[in-house]
Short mmCIF file of C-alpha atoms in Angstrom, two decimals:
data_model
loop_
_atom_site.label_atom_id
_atom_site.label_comp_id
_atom_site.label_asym_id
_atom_site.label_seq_id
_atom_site.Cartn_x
_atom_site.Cartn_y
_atom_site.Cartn_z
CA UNK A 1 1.23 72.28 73.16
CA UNK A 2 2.32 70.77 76.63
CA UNK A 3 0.94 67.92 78.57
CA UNK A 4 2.06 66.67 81.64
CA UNK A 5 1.07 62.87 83.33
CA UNK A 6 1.56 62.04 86.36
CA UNK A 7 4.42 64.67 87.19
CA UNK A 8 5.97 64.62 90.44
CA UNK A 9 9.35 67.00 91.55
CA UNK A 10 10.38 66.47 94.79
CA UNK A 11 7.57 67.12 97.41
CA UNK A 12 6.93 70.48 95.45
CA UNK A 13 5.16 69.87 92.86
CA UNK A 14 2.35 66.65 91.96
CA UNK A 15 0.58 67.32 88.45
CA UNK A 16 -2.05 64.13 87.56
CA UNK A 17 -3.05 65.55 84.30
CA UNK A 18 -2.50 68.51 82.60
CA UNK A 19 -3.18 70.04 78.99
CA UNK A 20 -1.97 73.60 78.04
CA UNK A 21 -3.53 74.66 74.75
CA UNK A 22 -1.49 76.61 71.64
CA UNK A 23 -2.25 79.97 71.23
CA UNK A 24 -3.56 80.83 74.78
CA UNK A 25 -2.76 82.46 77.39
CA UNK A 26 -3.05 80.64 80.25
CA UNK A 27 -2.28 82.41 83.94
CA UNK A 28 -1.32 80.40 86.85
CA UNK A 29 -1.86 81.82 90.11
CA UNK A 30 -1.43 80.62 94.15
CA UNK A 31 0.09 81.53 96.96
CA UNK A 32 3.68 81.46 97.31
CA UNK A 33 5.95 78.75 97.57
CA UNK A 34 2.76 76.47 96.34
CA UNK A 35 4.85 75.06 93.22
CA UNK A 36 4.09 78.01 90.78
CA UNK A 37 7.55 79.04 89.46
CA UNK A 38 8.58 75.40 89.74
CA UNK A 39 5.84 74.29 86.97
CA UNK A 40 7.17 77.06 84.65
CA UNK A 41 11.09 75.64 85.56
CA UNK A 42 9.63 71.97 84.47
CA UNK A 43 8.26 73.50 81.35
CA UNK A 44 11.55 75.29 80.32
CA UNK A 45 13.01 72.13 81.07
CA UNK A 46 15.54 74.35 83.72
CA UNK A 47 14.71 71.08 85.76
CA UNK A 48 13.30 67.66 84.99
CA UNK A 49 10.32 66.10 86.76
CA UNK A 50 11.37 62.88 89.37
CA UNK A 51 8.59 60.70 87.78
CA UNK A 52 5.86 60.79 84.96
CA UNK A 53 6.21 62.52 81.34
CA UNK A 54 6.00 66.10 80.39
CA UNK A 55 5.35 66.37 75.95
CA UNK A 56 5.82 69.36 73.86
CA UNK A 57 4.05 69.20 70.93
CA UNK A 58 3.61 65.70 71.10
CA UNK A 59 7.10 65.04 72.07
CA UNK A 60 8.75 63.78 75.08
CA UNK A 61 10.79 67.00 76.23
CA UNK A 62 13.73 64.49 77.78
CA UNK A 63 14.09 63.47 73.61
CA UNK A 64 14.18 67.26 72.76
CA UNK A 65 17.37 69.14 73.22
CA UNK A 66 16.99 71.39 76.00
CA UNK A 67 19.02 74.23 74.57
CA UNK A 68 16.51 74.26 71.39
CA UNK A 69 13.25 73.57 73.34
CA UNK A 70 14.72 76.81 75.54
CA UNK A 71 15.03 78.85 72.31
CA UNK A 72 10.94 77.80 71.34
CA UNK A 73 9.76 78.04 75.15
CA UNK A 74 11.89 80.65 76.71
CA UNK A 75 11.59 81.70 80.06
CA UNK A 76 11.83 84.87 81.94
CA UNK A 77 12.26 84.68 85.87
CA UNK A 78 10.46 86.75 88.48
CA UNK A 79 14.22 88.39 89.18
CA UNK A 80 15.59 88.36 85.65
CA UNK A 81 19.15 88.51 85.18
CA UNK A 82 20.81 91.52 83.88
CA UNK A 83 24.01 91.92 82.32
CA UNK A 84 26.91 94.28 82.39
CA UNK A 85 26.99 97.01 80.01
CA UNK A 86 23.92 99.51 78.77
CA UNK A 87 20.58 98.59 77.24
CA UNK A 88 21.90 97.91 73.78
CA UNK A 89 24.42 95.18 75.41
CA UNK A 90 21.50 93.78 77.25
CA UNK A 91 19.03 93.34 74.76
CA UNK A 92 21.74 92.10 71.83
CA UNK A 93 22.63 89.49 74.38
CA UNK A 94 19.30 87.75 74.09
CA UNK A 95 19.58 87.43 70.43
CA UNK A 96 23.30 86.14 70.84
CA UNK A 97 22.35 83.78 73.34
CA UNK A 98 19.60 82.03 70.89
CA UNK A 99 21.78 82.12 68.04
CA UNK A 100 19.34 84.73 66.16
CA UNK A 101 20.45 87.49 63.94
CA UNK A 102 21.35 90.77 65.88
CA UNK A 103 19.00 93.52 65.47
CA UNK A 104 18.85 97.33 64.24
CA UNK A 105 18.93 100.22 66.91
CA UNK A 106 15.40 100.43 65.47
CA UNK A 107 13.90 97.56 66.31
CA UNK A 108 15.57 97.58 69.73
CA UNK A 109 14.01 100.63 70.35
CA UNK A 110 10.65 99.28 69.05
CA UNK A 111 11.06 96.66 72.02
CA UNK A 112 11.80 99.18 74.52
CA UNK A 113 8.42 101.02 73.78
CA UNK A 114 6.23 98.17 73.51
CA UNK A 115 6.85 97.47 76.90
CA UNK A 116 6.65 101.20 78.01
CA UNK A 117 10.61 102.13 78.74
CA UNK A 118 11.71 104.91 77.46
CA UNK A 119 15.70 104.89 78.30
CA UNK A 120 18.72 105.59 75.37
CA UNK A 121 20.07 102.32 74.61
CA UNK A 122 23.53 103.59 75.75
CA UNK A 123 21.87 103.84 79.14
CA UNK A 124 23.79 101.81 81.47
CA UNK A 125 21.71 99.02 82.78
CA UNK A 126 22.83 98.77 86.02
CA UNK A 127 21.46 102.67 87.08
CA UNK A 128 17.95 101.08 85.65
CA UNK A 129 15.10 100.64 88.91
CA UNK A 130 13.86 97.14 89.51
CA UNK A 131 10.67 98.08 87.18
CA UNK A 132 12.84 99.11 84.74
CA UNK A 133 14.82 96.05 84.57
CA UNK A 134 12.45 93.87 84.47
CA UNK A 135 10.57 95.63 81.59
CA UNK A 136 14.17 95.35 80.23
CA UNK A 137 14.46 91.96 80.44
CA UNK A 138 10.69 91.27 79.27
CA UNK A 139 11.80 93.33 76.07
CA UNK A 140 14.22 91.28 75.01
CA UNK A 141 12.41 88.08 75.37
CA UNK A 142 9.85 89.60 72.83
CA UNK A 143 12.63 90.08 70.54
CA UNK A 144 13.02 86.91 70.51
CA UNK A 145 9.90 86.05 69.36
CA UNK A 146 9.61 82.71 71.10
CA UNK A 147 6.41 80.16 70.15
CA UNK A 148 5.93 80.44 74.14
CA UNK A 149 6.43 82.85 76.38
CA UNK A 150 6.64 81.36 80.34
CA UNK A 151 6.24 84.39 82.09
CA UNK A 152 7.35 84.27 86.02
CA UNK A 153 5.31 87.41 87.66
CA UNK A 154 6.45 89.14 85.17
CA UNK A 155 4.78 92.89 86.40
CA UNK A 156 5.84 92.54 90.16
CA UNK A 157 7.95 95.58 90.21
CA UNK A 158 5.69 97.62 88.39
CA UNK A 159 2.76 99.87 89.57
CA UNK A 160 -0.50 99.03 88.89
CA UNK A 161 -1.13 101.24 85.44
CA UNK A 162 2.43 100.34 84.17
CA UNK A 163 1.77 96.82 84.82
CA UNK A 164 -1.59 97.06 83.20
CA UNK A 165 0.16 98.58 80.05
CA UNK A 166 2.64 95.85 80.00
CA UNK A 167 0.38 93.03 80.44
CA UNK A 168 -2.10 94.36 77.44
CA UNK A 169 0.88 95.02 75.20
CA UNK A 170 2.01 91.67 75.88
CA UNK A 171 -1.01 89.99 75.45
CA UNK A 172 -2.10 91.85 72.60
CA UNK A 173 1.54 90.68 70.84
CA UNK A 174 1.33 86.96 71.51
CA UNK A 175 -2.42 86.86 70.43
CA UNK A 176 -1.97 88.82 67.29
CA UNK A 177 0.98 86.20 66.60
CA UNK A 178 -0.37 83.36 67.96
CA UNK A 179 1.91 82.60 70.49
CA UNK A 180 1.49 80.68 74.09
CA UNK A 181 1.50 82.53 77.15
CA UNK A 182 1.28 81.31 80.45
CA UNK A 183 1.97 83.90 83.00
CA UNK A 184 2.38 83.33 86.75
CA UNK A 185 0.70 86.14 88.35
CA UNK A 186 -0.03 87.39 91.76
CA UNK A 187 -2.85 89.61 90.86
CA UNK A 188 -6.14 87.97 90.49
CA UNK A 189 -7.44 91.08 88.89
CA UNK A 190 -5.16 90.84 85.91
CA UNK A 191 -5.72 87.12 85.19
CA UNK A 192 -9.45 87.79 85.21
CA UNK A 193 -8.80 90.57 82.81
CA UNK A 194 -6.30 88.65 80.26
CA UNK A 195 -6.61 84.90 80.77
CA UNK A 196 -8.54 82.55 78.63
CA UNK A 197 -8.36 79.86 81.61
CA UNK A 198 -6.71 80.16 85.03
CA UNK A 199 -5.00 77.61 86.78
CA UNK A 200 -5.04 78.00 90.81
CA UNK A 201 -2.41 75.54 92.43
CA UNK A 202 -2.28 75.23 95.84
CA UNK A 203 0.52 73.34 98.19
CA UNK A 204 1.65 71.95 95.19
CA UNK A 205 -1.31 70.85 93.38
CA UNK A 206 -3.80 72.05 90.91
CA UNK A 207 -6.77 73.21 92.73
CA UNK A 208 -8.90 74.68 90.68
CA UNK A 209 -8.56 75.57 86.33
CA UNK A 210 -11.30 77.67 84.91
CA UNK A 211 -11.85 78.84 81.62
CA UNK A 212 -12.53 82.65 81.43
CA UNK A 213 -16.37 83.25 80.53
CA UNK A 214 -16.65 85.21 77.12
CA UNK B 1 85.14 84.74 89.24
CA UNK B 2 86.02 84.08 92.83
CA UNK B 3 84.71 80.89 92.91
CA UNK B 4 81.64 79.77 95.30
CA UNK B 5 81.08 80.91 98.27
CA UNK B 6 79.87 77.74 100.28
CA UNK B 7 77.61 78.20 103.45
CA UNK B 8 78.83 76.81 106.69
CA UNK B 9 75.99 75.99 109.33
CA UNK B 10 76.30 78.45 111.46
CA UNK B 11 76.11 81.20 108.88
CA UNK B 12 72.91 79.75 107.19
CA UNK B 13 71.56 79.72 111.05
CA UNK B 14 72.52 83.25 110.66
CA UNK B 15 70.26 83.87 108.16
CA UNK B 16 67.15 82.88 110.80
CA UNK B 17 67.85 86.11 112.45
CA UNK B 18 65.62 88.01 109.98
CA UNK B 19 62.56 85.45 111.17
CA UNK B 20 63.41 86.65 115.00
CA UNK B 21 63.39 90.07 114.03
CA UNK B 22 60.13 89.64 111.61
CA UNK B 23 58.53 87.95 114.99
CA UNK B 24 59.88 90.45 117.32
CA UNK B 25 58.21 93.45 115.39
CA UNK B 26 54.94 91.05 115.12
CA UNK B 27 54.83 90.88 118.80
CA UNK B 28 55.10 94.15 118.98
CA UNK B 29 52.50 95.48 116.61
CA UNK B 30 50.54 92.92 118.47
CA UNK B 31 50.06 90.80 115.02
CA UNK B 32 48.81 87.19 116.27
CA UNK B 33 50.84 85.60 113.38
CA UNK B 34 54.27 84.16 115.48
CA UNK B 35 53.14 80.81 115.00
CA UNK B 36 52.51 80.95 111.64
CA UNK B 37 55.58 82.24 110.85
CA UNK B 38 57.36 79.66 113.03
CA UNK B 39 55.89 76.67 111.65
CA UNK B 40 56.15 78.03 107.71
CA UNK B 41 60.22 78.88 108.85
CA UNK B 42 60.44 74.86 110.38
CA UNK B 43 58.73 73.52 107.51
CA UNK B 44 60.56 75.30 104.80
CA UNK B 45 63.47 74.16 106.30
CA UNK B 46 62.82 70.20 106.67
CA UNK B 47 61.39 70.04 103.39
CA UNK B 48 64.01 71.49 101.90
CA UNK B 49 66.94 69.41 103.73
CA UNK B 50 65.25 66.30 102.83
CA UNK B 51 65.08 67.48 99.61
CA UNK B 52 68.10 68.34 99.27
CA UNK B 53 69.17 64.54 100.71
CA UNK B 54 66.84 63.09 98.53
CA UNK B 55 68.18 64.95 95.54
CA UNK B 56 71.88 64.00 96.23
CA UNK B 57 71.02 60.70 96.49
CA UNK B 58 68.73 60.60 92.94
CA UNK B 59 71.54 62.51 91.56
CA UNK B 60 74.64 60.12 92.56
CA UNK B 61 72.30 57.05 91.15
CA UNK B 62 70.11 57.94 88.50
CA UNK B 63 67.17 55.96 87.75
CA UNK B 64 64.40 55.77 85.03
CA UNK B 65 61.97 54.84 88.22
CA UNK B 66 63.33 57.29 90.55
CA UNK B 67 62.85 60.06 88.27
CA UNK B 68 59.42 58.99 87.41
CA UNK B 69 58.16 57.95 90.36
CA UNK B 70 59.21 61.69 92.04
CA UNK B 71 57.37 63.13 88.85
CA UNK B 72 54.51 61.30 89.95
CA UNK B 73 55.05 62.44 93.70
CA UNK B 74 55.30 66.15 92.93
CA UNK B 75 51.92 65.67 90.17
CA UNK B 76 49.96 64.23 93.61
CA UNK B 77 51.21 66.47 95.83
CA UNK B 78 50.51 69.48 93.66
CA UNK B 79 46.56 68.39 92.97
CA UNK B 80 46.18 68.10 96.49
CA UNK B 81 47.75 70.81 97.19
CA UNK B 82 45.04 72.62 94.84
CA UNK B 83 42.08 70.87 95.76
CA UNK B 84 42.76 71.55 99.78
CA UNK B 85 43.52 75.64 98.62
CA UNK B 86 40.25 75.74 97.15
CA UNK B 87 37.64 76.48 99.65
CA UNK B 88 34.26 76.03 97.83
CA UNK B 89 32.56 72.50 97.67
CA UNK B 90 33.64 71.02 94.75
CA UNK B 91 31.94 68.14 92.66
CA UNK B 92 34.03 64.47 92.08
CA UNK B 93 33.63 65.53 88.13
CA UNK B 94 35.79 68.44 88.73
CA UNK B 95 38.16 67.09 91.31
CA UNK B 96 38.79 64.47 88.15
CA UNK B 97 39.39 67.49 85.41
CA UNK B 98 41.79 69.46 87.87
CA UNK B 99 43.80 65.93 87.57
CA UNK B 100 43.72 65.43 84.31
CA UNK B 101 44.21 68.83 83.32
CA UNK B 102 47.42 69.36 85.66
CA UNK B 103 49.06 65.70 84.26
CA UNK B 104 48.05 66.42 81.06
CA UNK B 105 49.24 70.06 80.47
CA UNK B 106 52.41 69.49 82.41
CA UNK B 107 53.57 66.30 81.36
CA UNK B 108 53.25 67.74 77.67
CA UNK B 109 55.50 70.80 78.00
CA UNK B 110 57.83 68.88 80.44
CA UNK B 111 58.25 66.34 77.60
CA UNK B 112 58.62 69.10 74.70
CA UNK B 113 60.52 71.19 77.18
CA UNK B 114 63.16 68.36 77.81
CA UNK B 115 63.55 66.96 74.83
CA UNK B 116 63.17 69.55 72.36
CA UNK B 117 64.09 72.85 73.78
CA UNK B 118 66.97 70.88 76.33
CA UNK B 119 67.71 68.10 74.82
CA UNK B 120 68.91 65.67 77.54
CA UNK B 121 70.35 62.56 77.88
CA UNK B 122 69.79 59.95 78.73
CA UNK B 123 66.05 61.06 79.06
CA UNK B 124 65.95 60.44 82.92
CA UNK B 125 68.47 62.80 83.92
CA UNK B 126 67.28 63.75 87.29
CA UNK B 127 69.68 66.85 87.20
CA UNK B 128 67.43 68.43 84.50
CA UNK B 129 64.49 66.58 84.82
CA UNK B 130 63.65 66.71 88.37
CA UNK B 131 63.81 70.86 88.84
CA UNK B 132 62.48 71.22 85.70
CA UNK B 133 59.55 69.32 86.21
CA UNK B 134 59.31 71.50 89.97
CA UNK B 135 59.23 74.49 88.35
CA UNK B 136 56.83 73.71 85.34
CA UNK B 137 54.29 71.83 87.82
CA UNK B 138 54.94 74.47 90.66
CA UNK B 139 53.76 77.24 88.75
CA UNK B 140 51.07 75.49 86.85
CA UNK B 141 49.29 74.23 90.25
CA UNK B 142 49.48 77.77 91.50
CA UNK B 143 47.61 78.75 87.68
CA UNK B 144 45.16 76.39 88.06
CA UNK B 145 44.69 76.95 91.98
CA UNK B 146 43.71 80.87 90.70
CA UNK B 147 41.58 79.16 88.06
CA UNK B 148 39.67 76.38 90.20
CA UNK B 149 38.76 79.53 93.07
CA UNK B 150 37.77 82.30 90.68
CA UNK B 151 35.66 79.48 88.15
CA UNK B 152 33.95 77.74 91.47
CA UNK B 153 33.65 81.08 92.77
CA UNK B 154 31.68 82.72 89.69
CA UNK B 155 29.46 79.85 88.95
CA UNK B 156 28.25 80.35 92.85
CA UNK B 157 27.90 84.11 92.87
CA UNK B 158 26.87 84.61 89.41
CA UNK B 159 24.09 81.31 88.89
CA UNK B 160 21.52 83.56 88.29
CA UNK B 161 23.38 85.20 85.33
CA UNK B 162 24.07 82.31 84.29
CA UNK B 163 20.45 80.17 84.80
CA UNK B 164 19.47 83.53 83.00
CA UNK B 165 21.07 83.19 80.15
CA UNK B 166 20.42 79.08 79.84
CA UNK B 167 16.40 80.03 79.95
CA UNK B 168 17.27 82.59 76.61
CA UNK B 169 18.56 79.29 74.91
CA UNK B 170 21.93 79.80 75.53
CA UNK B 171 24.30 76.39 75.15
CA UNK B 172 25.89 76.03 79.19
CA UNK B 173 29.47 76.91 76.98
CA UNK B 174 27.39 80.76 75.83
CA UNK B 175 26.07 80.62 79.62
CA UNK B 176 28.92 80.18 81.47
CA UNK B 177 31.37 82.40 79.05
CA UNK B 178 32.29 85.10 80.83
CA UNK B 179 32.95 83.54 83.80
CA UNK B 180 35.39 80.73 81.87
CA UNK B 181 37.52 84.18 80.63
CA UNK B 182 37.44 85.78 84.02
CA UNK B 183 39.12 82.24 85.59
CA UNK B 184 41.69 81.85 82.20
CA UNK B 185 42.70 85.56 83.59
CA UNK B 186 43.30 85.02 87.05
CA UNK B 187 45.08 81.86 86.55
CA UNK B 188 47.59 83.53 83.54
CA UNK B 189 47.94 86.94 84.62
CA UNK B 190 50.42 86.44 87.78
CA UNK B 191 52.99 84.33 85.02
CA UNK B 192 52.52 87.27 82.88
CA UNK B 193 52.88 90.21 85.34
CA UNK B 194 56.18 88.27 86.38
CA UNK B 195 57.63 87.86 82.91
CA UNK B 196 57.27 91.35 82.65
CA UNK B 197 58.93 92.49 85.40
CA UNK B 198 61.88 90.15 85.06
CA UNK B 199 65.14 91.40 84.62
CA UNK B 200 64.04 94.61 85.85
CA UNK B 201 62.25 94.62 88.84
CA UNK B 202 63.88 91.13 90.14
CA UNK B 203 65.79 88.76 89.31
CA UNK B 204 64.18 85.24 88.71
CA UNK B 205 65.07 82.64 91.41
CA UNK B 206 66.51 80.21 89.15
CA UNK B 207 68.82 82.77 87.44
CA UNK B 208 70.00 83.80 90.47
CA UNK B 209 70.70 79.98 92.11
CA UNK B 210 73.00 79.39 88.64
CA UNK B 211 74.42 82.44 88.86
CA UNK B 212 75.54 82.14 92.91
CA UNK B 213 76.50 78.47 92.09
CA UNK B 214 79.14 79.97 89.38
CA UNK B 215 77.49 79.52 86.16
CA UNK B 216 77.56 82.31 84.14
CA UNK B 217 74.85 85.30 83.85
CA UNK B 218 74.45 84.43 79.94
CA UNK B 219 73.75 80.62 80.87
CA UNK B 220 71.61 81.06 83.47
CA UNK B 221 69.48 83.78 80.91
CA UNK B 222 69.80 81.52 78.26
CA UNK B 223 68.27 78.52 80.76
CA UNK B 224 65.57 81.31 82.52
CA UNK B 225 64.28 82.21 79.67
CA UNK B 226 63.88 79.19 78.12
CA UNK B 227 62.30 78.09 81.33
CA UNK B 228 59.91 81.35 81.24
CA UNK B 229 58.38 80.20 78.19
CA UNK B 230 58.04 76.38 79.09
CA UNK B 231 56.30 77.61 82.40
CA UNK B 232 53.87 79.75 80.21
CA UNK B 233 53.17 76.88 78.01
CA UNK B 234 52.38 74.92 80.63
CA UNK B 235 50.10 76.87 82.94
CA UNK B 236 48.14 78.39 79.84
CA UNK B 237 47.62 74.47 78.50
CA UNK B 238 46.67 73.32 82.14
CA UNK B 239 44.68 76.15 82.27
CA UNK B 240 42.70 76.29 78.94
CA UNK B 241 42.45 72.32 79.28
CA UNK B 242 41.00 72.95 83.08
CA UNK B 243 38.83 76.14 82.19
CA UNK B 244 37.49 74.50 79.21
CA UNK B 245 36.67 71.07 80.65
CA UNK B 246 36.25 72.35 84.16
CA UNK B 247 32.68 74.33 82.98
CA UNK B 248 31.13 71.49 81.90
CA UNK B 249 30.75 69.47 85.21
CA UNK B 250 28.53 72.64 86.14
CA UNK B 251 26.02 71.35 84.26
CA UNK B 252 24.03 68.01 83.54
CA UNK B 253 23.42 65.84 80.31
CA UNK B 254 20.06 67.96 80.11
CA UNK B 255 22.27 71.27 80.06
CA UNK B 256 20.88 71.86 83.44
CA UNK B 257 22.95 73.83 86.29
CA UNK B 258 23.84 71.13 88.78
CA UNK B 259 23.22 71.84 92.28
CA UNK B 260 26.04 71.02 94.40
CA UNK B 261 24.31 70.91 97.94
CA UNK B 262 22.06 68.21 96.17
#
């Protein structure tokens, strides 16, 4: 799906070789500030790498139009942005933003319980908690139903059970659709739980990438 | 009609007796401002007699190049003018669009506003082109000034709205919409709120310059509100032209947000 050779971005990030698979979920984890968020920035093409090539699907992503490789690999930050307006205004604007048909109240509310939120969609979205938000904002990225999902610690403001919900729900969705996840995560437990390989960078290189044992 | 009154000297120094009494009560309410107030009085006042030379002597020998060539003064100072007002960093890219934008929109309703609306001859005639073109330019630099502040502004405070919305697939023009409406508002509104109060709350300065000069009150409506409308022309063009190019220096070829610090 992606490949990057020799990647360099600023003194942040240095990638020699790098191969992530379709269909997998992949979780990158490190300390912070050791080039994690940056990689997924690179991928979503939010920035563009100082020197060596980055492909998707075989493609150089400096040929691809970054507004349609965004609406195939889209993106959602650790801090994810929220809108004026209530729930319904926040997850239609996802859907506007990619150019996609809008969608029922039904299906919005479908979104809102697959990742555990229970609030009216007239709810105004600026009384939500920062766990609320940001399962806001992670529900309307799956309504987008993007071919990969770049995932920027995406549970932070959760507690551990809710974030455990979230994950599996998430997981469980891109697997039974056979989407690409990779996930930065903070929590070692939950990329031994959900990953199929684990990527550890370090000071701005890869340090260690292990597959999960089955 | 009793004629015009005309103002000897000593009775426009007269008039400078408000500015003592605005910097006596200053003092008083302990208001660090005298200088301020001082140098804004002096400056108004220079500018405005060497206008007024300047004008006489355009007037008593008008000139195709004269004309012009003040046009192209009062253009300059005006984008400098709004560059210097505007206090966040801003990019070559959009230093260039303010420019274009201002010459652009202007210089169009100037040209429609002269020789359609006015109809003067010969086309140069510094008695209706020169304050004219001050008013149309005046109010268009303060429009875009609003514009330039509010559009810098919101694409500082709001990035991460608007990084947010570029990482959903927006296009930057999606990303950075609200933010392009909220700086078209700011920049029209004041033209607005003062055509509607006009007539009824005050009494627009140009009106009231014909009318104390002797023309009469149906002229000088006739002329103000013709000149209402070429002013809103212009500052909504300068405007939509600067809001809608102005946007797109906030991002790169790869519809990335530029940083400015870089």
């Amino acid at each position: 799906m992606f490949e990057l050779s020799d990647v360099t971005y600023k003194d942040i990030l240095t990638i020699d070789h790098l191969r992530l698979e379709k269909g997998r979920v992949t979780c990158i984890v490190g300390e912070s500030g050791s080039g994690k968020t940056t990689l997924l920035r690179l991928l979503n093409k939010l920035i563009s790498c100082d020197r060596g090539t980055i492909t998707y699907q075989g493609q150089d992503i400096l040929d691809l139009d970054a507004v349609l490789l965004r609406r195939s690999v889209v993106m959602l930050p650790q801090n994810p942005a929220i809108y004026p307006g209530n729930v319904r205004d926040n997850l239609a604007i996802g859907l506007a933003f990619a150019e996609k048909l809008p969608a029922s109240d039904e299906r919005l509310r479908q979104a809102l319980a697959q990742v555990n939120l229970n609030k009216d969609l007239d709810a105004k979205s600026d009384l939500l908690s920062g766990g609320e938000k940001q399962r806001l904002a992670l529900a309307r990225l799956m309504l987008l139903e993007p071919d990969v999902y770049l995932l920027d610690e995406p549970s932070s403001a959760l507690d551990e059970n809710t974030e455990r919900l979230i994950i599996e729900a998430l997981v469980a969705a891109a697997k039974d659709n056979g989407k690409t996840l990779i996930m930065v995560t903070h929590t070692r437990q939950i990329a031994q739980a959900y990953a199929d390989r684990t990527i550890e960078i370090s000071g701005g290189r890869i340090v260690s990438d292990r597959e999960a044992r089955s | 009609m009793n004629g015009i009154i005309d103002l000897p000297l000593w009775q426009l120094v007269a008039a400078y007796v408000f500015v003592l009494i605005l910097l006596v009560i200053v003092r008083i309410k302990g208001i660090s401002r005298e200088k301020e107030i001082l140098i804004a009085s002096v400056r108004m006042t220079l500018q405005l007699v060497l206008t007024g030379y300047l004008l006489v002597a355009v007037f008593g020998h008008p000139s195709p190049h004269y004309t012009v060539l003040i046009l192209i003064a009062m253009e300059l100072f005006a984008i400098f003018t709004i560059i210097r007002r505007t206090k966040a960093k801003l990019s070559i890219q959009l230093k260039k669009v303010i420019a274009l934008s201002m010459v652009s929109g202007t210089v169009t309703c100037l040209l429609y506003f002269l020789f359609v609306v006015v109809r003067i001859s010969p086309w140069y005639d510094p008695q209706y082109f020169i304050p004219i073109a001050g008013m149309i330019i005046g109010n268009s630099m303060t429009g875009i000034s609003l514009g330039v502040a509010r559009l810098a502004d919101g694409m500082q405070t709001k990035k991460h709205l608007v990084e947010g919305a570029l990482m959903l697939g927006a296009t930057p023009k999606m990303a950075a919409k609200t933010i392009v409406d909220h700086a078209f508002d700011a920049a029209i509104l004041p033209t607005i709120n003062s055509m509607v109060g006009m007539g009824i709350v005050f009494l627009p300065g140009m009106m009231t310059g014909q009318i104390l000069s002797g023309t009469s009150p149906v002229t000088a409506i006739e002329y103000q509100i013709a000149i209402m409308l070429g002013i809103l022309g212009s500052v909504a063009l300068t405007v939509i032209l600067f809001v809608q190019l102005g946007y797109k220096t906030f991002f790169n070829r790869e519809k990335q947000l530029v940083n400015l610090d870089d």
